[in-house]
Coordinates of C-alpha atoms and ligand atoms in Angstrom, one line a residue:
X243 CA -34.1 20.5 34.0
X244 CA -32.6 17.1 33.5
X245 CA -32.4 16.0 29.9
X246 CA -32.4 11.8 30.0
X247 CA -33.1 9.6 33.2
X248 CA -31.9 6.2 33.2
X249 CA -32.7 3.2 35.5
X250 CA -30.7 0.3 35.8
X251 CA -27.4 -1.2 37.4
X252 CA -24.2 -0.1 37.0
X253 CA -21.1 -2.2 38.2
X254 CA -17.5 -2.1 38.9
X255 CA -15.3 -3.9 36.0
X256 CA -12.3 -5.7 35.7
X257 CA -10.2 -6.5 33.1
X258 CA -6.6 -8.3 32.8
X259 CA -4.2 -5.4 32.8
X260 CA -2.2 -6.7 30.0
X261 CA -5.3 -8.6 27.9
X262 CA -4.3 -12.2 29.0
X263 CA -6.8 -14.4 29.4
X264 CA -8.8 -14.8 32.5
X265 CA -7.3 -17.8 33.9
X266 CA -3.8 -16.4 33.9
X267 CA -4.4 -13.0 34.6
X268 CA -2.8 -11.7 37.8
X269 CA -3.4 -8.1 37.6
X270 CA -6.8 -6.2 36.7
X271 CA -8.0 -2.8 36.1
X272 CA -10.8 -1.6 37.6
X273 CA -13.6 0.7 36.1
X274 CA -17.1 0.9 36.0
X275 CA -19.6 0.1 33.3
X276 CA -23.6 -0.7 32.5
X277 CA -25.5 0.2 29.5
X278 CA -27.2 2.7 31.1
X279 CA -24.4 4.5 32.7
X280 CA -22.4 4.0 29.5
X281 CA -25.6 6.2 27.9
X282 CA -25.9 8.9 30.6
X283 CA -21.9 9.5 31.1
X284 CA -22.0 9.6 26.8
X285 CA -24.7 12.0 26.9
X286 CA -23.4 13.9 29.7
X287 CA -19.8 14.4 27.8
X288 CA -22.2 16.3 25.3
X289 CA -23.3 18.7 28.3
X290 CA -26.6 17.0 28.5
X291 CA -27.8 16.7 32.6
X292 CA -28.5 13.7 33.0
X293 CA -29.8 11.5 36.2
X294 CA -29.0 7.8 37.4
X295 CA -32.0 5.9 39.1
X296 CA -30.4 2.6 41.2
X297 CA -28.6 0.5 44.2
X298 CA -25.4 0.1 45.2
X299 CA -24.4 -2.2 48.3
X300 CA -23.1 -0.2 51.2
X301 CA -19.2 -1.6 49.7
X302 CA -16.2 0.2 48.7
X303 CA -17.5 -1.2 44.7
X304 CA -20.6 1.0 45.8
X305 CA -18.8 4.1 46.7
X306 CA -16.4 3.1 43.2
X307 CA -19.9 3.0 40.8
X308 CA -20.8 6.7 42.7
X309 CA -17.5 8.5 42.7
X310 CA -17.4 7.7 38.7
X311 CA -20.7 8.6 38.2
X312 CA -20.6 11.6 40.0
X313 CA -17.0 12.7 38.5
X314 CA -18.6 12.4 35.0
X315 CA -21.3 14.7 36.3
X316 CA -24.1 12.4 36.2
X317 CA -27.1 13.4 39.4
X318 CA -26.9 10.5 41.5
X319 CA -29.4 11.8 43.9
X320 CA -31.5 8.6 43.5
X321 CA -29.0 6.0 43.8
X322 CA -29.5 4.3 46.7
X323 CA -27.1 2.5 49.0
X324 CA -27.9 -0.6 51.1
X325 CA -26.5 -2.6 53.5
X326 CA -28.8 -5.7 52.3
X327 CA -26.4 -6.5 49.3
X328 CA -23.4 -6.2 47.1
X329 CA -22.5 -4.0 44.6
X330 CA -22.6 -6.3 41.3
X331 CA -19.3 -6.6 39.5
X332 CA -17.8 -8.3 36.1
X333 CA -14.9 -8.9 34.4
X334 CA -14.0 -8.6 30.6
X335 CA -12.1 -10.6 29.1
X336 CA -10.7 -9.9 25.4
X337 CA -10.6 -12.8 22.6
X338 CA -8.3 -11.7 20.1
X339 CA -10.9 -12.6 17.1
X340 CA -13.7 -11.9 18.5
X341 CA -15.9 -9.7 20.8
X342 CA -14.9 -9.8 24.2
X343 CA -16.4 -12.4 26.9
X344 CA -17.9 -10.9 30.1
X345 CA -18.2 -13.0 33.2
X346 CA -21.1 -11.4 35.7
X347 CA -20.7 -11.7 39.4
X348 CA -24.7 -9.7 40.0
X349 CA -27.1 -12.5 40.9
X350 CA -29.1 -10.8 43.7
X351 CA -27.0 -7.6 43.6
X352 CA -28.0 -4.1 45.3
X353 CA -29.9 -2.6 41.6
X354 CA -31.3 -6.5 40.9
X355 CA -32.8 -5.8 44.4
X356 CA -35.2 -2.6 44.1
X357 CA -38.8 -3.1 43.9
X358 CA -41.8 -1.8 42.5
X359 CA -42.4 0.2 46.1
X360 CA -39.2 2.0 45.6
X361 CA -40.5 4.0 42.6
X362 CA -41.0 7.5 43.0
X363 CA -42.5 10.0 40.8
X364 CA -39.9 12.6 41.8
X365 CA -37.3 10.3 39.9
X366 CA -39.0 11.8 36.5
X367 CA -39.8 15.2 37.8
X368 CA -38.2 18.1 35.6
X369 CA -36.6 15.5 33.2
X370 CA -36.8 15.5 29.2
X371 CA -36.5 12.1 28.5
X372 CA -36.3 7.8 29.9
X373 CA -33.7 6.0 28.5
X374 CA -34.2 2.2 29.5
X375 CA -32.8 -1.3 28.2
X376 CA -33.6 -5.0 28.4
X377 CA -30.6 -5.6 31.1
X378 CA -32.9 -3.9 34.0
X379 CA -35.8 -6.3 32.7
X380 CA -33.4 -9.3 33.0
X381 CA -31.9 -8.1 36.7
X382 CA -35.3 -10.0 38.7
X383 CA -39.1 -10.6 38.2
X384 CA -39.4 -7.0 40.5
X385 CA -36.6 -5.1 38.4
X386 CA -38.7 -6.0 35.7
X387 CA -42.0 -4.8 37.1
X388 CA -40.8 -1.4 38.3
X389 CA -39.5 -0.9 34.9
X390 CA -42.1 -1.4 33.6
X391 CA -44.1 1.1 36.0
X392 CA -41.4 3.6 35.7
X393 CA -41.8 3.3 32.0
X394 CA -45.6 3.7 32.4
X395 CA -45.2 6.7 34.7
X396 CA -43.2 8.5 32.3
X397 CA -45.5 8.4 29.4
X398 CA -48.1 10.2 31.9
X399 CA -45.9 12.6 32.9
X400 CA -45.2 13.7 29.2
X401 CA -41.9 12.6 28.5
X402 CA -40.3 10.3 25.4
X403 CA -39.5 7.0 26.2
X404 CA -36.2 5.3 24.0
X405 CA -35.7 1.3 24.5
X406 CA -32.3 -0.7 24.0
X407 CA -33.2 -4.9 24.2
X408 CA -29.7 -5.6 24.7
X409 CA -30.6 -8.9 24.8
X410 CA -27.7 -10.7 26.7
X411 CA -28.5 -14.2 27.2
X412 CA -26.3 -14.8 30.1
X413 CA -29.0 -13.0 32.4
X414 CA -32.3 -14.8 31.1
X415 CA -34.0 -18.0 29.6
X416 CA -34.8 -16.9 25.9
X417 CA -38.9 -17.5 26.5
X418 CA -38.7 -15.3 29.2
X419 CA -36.6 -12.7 27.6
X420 CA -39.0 -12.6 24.7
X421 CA -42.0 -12.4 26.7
X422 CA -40.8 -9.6 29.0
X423 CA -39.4 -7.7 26.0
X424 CA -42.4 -7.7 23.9
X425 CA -44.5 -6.6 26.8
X426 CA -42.3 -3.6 27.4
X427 CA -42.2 -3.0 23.9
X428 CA -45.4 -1.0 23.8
X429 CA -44.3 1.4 26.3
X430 CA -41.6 3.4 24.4
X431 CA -41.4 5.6 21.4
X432 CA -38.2 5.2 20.0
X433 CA -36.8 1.7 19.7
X434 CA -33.2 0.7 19.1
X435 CA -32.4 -2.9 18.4
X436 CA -29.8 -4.6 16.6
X437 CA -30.8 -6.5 13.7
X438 CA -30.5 -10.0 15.4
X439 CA -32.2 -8.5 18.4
X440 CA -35.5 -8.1 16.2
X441 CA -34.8 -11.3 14.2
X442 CA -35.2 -12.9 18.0
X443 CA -38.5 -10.7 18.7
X444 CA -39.8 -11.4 16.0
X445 CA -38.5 -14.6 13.9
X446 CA -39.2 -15.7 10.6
X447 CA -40.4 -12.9 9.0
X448 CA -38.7 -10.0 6.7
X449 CA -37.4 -6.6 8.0
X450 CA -40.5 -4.7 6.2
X451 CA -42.6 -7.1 8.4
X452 CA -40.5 -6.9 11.5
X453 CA -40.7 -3.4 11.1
X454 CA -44.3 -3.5 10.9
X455 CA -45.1 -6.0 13.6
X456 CA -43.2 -3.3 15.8
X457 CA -45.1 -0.3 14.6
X458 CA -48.0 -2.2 15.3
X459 CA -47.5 -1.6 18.9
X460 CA -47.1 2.2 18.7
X461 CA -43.5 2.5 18.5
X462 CA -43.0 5.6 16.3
X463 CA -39.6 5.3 15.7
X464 CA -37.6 2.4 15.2
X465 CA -33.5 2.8 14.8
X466 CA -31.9 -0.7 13.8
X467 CA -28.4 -1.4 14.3
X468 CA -26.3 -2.8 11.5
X469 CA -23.0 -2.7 13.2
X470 CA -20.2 -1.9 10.5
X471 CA -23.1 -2.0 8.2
X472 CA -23.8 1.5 9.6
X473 CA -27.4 2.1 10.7
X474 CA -31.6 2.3 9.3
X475 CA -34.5 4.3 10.9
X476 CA -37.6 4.1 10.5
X477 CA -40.4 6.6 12.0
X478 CA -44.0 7.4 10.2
X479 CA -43.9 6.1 7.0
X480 CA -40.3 7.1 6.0
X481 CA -37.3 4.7 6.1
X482 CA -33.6 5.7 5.9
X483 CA -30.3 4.1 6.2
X484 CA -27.1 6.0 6.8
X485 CA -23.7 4.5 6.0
X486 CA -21.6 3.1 8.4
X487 CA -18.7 5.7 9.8
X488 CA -15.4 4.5 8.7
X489 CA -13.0 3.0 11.3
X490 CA -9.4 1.2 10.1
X491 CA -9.8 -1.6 13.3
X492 CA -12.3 -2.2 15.9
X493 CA -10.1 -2.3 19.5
X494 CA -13.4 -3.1 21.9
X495 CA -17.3 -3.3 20.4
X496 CA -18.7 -3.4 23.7
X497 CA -20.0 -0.3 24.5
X498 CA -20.4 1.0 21.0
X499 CA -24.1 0.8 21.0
X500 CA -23.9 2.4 23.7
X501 CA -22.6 5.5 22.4
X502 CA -24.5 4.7 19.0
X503 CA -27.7 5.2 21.0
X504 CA -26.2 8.8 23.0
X505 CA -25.5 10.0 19.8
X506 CA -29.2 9.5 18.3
X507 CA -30.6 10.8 21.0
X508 CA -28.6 13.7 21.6
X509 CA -30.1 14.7 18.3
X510 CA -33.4 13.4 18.5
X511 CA -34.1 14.9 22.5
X512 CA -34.0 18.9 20.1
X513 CA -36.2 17.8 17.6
X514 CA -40.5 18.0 17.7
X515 CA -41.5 14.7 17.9
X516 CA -44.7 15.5 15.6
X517 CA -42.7 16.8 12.8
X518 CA -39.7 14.7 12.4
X519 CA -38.1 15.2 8.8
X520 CA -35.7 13.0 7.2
X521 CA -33.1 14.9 6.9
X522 CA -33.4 15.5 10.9
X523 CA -33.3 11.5 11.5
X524 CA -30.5 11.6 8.6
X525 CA -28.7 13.9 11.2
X526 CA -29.4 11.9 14.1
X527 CA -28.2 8.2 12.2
X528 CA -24.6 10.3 11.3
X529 CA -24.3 11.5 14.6
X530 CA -25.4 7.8 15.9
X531 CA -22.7 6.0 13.8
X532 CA -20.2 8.5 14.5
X533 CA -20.1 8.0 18.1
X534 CA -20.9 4.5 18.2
X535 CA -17.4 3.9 15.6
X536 CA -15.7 6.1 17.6
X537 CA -15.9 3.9 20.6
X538 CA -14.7 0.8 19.1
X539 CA -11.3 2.6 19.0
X540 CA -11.2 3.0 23.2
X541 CA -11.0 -0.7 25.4
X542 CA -13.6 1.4 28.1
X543 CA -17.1 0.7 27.9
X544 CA -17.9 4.5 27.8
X545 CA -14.3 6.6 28.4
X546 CA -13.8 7.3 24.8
X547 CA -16.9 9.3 24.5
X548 CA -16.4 12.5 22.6
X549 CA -17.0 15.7 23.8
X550 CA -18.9 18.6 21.8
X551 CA -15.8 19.9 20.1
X552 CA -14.1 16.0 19.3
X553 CA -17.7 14.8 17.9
X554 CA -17.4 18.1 15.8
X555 CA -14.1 17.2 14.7
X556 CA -15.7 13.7 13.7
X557 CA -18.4 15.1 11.6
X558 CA -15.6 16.9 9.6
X559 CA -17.8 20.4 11.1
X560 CA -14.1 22.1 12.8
X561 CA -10.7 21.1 13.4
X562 CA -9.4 20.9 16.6
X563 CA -7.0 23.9 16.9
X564 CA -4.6 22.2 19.6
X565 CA -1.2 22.6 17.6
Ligands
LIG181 O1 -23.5 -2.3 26.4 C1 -22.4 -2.5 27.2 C2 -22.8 -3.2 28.5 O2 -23.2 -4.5 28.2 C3 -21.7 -3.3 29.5 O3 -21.2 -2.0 29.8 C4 -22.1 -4.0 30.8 O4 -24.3 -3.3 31.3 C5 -23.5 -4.2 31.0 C6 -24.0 -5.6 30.9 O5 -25.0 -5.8 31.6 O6 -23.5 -6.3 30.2

């Protein structure tokens, strides 16, 4: 049984070794990162099996994106390879006040390139859960459309559907982004934005309205993002907020949410969807915040993700017996 299947693109990364800018860099380090992967290899840390749906070029970037994958013991049985295009790749570079910048080099890339007649329904078979994000809907016009249909397919087939925007600008016009969101929108039952990410969606109005104009499309379970804030859900006609999980610095945001999101739903995937308590989504928004500030303090998009017995540590539950 696999507990979370992801679709998406993941790509090789480079970063100046020593955090110089760009232009003067001479040496990089190379990794691999993509929202979805960052999810899955967070998840699978937890001991959660997990699954990869995507397209790598036939390139040694390919065979990088696999061997990492597979290392962090996430099924890459339906990753394809093809000789048609390149792997996609980015770099990261940090600004010393600020979040990081990321230059993509993806346009056309092997994931932007499957279609809507590559789906196939053994890609859900067996599995729990479809974790999907906004960056798969930006990739092309057909990565969109077999999202969507994957996303569709999943709800027949009986599992829960979670949706991360992750609205990057950088890979879409903003009409199109909003259309192709809202039209996805629909489709999933738990829904994680940040708070400017619904404040696009849906400008102009307050969060109780936001809130409702999202319910409105049968989203039962909404989990906003308030960065060092800490986090809110809302789900039936409860609403909670959980304080954010003290960190002294932030060393890299980018893949926090990431981890934010692995944490909710390694809670949420044991819990019955019909029943769901506040002290249960209390539980879930600690473990969420916990994991998501624990990332900040690692430069990888997804390598500091704690295992079982650090993430117990974290929640103050056992100490590490190691001395
Ligand atoms: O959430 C982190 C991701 O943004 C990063 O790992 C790379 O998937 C990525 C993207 O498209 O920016």
């Amino acid at each position: 049984m696999i507990d979370v299947v992801a679709i998406g693109e993941s790509m090789v990364l480079f970063q100046p070794t020593d955090g110089e800018k760009m232009v003067y860099a001479n040496q990089f380090s190379q990794s691999v990162a993509g929202a979805e992967t960052n999810v899955l290899i967070a998840l699978s840390k937890l001991n959660r099996p997990v699954r990869f749906i995507s397209q790598v070029g036939n390139d040694p970037f390919g065979e990088r994106v696999l061997q990492t994958l597979r290392q962090e013991q996430v099924d890459t049985t339906f990753v394809a390879v093809t000789d048609q295009a390149s792997t996609g790749i980015f770099f990261k570079e940090r600004r010393p006040l600020n979040d990081p910048l990321v230059h993509y080099y993806r346009k056309g890339s092997a994931a932007s390139r499957l279609t809507r007649k590559d789906y196939r329904s053994l890609w859900l078979k067996d599995a729990k859960h479809l974790h999907v994000t906004g960056i798969t809907a930006a990739l092309s016009e057909e990565s969109f459309l077999l999202l969507k249909e994957t996303m569709i397919a999943a709800k027949q087939f009986g599992l829960s559907v979670s949706f991360d925007p992750n609205i990057r600008f950088k890979l879409w016009d903003k009409d199109t982004a909003k259309t192709r969101l809202l039209e996805l929108l629909p489709l999933c039952d738990v829904f994680l934005p940040g708070e400017q990410e619904l404040a696009f969606l849906f400008p102009k109005l307050t969060e109780q309205a936001q809130i409702e104009a999202v319910k409105k499309q049968g989203v039962a379970v909404i989990v906003l993002k308030r960065g060092s804030r800490g986090s809110g859900c809302y789900f039936l006609d409860e609403h909670i907020e959980r304080a954010p999980f003290p960190v002294d610095q932030v060393i890299d945001s980018v893949g926090a949410g990431d981890a934010f999101t692995a944490g909710f739903l390694h809670v949420f995937l044991d819990l019955n969807k019909q029943t769901l308590t506040k002290p249960e989504m209390d539980r879930a928004l600690e473990v969420a915040n916990a994991m998501g500030a624990y990332m900040t303090q690692f430069k990888g998009d997804w390598e500091g993700a704690p295992d079982r017995a650090t993430l117990s540590e974290l929640l103050g539950e056992h100490a590490l017996t190691d001395r």
